[in-house]
JSON list of C-alpha atoms in Angstrom, two decimals:
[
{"chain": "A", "resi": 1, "resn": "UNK", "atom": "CA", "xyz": [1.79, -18.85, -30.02]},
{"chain": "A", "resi": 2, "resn": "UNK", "atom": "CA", "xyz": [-0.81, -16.32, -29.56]},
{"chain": "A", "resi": 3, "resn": "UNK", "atom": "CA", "xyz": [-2.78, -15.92, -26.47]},
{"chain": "A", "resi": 4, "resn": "UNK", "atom": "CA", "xyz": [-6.60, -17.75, -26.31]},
{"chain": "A", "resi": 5, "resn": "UNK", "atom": "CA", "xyz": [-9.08, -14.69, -26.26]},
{"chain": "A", "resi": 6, "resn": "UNK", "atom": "CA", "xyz": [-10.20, -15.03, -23.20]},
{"chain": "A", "resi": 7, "resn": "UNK", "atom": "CA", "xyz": [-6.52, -14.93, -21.80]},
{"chain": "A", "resi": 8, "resn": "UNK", "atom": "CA", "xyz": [-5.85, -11.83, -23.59]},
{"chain": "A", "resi": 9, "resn": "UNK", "atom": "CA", "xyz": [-8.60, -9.77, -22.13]},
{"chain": "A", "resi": 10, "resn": "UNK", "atom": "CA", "xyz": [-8.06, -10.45, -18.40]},
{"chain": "A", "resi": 11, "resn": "UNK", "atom": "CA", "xyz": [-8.16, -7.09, -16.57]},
{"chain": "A", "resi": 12, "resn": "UNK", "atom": "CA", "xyz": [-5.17, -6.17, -15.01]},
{"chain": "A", "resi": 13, "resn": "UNK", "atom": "CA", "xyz": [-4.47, -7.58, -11.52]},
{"chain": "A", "resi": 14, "resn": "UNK", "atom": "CA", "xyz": [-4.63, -5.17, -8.55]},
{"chain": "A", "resi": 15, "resn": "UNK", "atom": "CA", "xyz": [-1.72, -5.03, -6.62]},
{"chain": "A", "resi": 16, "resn": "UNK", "atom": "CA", "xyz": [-1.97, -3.70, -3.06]},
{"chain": "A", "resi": 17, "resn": "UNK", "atom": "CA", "xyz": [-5.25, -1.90, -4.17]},
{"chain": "A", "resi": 18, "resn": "UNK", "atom": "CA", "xyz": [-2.79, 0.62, -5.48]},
{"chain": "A", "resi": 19, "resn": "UNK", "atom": "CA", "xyz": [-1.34, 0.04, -8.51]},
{"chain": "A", "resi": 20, "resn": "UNK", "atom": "CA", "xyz": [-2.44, -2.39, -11.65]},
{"chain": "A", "resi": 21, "resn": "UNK", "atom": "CA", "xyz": [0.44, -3.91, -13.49]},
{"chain": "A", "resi": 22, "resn": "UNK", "atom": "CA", "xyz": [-0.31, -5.50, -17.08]},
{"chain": "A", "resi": 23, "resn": "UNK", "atom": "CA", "xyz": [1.17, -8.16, -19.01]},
{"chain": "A", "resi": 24, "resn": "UNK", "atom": "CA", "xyz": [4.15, -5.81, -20.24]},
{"chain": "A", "resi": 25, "resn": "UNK", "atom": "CA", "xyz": [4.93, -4.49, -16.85]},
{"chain": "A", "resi": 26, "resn": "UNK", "atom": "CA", "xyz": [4.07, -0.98, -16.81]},
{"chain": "A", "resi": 27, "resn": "UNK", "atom": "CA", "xyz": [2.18, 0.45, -14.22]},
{"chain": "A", "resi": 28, "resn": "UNK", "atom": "CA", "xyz": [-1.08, 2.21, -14.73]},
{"chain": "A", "resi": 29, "resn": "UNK", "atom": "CA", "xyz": [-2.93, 4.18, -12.05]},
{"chain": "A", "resi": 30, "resn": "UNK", "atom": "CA", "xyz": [-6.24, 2.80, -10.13]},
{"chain": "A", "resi": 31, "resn": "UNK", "atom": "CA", "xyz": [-8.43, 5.14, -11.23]},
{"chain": "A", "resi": 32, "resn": "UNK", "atom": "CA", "xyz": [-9.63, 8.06, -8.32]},
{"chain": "A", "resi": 33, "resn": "UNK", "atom": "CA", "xyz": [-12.19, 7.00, -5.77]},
{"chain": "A", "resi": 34, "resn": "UNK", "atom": "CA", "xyz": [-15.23, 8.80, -6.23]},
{"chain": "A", "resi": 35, "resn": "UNK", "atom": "CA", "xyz": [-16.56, 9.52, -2.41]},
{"chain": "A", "resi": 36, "resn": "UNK", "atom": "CA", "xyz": [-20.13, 9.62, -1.61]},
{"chain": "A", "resi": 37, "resn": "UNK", "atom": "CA", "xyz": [-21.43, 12.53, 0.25]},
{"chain": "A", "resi": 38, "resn": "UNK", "atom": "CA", "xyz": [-22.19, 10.54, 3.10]},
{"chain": "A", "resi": 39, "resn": "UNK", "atom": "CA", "xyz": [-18.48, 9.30, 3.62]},
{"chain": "A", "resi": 40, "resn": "UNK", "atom": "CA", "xyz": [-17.47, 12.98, 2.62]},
{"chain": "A", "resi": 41, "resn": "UNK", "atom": "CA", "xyz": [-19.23, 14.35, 5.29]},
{"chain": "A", "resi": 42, "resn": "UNK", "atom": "CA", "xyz": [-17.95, 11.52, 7.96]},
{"chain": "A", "resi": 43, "resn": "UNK", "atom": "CA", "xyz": [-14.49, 11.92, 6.65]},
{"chain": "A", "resi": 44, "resn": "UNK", "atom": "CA", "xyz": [-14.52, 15.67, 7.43]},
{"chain": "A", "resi": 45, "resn": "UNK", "atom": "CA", "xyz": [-16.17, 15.54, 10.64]},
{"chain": "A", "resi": 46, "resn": "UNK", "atom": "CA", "xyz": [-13.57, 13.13, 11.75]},
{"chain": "A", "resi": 47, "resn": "UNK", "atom": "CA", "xyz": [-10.94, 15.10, 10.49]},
{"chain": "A", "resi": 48, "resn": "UNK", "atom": "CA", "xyz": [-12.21, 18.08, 12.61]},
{"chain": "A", "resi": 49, "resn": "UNK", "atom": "CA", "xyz": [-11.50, 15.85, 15.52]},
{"chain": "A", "resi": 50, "resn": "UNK", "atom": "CA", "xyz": [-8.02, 14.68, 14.98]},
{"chain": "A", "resi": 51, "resn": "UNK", "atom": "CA", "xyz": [-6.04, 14.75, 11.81]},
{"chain": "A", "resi": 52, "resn": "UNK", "atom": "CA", "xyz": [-4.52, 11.38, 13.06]},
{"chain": "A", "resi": 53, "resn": "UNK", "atom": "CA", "xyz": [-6.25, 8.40, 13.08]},
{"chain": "A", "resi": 54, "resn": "UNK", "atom": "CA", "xyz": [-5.11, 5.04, 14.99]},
{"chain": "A", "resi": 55, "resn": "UNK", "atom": "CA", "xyz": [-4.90, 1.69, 13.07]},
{"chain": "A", "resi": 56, "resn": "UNK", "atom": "CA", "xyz": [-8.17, 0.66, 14.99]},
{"chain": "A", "resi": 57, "resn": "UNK", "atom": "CA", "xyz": [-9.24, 4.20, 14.48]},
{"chain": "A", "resi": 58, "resn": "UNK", "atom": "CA", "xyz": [-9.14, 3.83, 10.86]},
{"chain": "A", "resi": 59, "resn": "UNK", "atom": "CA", "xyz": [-10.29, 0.01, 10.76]},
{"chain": "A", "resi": 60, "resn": "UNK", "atom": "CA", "xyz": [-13.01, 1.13, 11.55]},
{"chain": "A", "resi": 61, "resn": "UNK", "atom": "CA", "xyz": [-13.91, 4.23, 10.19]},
{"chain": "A", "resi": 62, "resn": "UNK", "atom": "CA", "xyz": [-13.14, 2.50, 6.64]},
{"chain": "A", "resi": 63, "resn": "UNK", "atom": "CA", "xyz": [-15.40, -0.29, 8.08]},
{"chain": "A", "resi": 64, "resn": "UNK", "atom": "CA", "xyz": [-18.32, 1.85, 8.57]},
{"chain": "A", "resi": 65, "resn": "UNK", "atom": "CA", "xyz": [-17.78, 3.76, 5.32]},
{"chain": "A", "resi": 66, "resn": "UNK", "atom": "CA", "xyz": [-17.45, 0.91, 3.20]},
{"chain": "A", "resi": 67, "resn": "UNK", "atom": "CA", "xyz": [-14.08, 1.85, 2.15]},
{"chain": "A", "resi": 68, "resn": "UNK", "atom": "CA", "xyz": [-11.02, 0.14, 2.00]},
{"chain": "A", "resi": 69, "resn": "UNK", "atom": "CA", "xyz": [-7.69, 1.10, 5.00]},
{"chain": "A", "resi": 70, "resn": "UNK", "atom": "CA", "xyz": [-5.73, 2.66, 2.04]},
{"chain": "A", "resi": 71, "resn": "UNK", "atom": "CA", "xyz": [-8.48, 4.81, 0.90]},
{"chain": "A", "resi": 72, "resn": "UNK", "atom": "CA", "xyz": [-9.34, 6.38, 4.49]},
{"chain": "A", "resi": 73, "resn": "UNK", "atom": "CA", "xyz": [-5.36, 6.49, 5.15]},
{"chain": "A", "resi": 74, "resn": "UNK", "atom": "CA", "xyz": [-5.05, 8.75, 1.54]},
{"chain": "A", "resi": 75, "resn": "UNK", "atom": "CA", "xyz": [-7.51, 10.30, 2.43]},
{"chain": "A", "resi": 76, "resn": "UNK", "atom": "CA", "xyz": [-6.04, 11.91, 5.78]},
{"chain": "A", "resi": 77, "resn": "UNK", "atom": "CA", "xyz": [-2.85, 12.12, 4.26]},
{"chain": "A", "resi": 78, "resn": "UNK", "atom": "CA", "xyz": [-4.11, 14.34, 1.13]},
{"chain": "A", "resi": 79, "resn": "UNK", "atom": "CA", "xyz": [-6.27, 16.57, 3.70]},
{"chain": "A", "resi": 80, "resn": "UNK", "atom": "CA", "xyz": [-3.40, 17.05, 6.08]},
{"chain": "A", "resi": 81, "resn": "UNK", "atom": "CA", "xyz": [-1.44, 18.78, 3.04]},
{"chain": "A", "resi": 82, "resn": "UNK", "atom": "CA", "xyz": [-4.59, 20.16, 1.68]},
{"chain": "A", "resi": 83, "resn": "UNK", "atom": "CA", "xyz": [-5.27, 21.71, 5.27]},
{"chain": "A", "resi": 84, "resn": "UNK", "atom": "CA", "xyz": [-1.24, 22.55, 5.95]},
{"chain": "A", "resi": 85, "resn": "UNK", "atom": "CA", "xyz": [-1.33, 24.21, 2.48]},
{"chain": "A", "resi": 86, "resn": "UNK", "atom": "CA", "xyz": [-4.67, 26.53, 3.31]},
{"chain": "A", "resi": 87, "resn": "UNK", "atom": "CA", "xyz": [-3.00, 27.57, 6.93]},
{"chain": "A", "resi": 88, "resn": "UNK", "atom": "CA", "xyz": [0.31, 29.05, 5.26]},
{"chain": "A", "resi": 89, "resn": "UNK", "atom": "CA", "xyz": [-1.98, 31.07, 2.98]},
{"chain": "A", "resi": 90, "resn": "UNK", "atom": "CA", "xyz": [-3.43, 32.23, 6.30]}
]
């Protein structure tokens, strides 16, 4: 029987704020955060610090930015390669 309307249009369900799955299974990609500026510019600054950040360390950091654990976790991990990369280059 086909699906009421309002079924049928349900957006896809977020899994693990990672990936969306829809009704045939297939994965499709969050798409990419969009940072502000503002968090940019915290992001960075902390990053200057320490390129590690603790699980409290990050708490709260993602707290203050409005961002979610994942994001601010991604976030250090892409800059860590980013940075890595830039430093073999010399």
């Amino acid at each position: 029987a086909p699906l009421p309307p309002q079924e049928h249009e349900k957006p896809p369900a977020i899994t693990n704020g990672e990936l969306r799955i829809n009704g045939k299974g297939k994965k499709l990609r969050k798409p990419r955060t969009i940072y502000s500026s503002l968090q940019l510019q915290a992001l960075n600054q902390r990053f200057q610090q320490t390129q590690y950040l603790a699980l409290p360390e990050r708490a709260e950091l993602a707290a203050q930015l409005g961002l979610t654990q994942t994001q601010v976790k991604i976030w250090f991990q892409n800059k860590r390669s980013k940075y890595k990369k830039i430093m073999k280059q010399g």
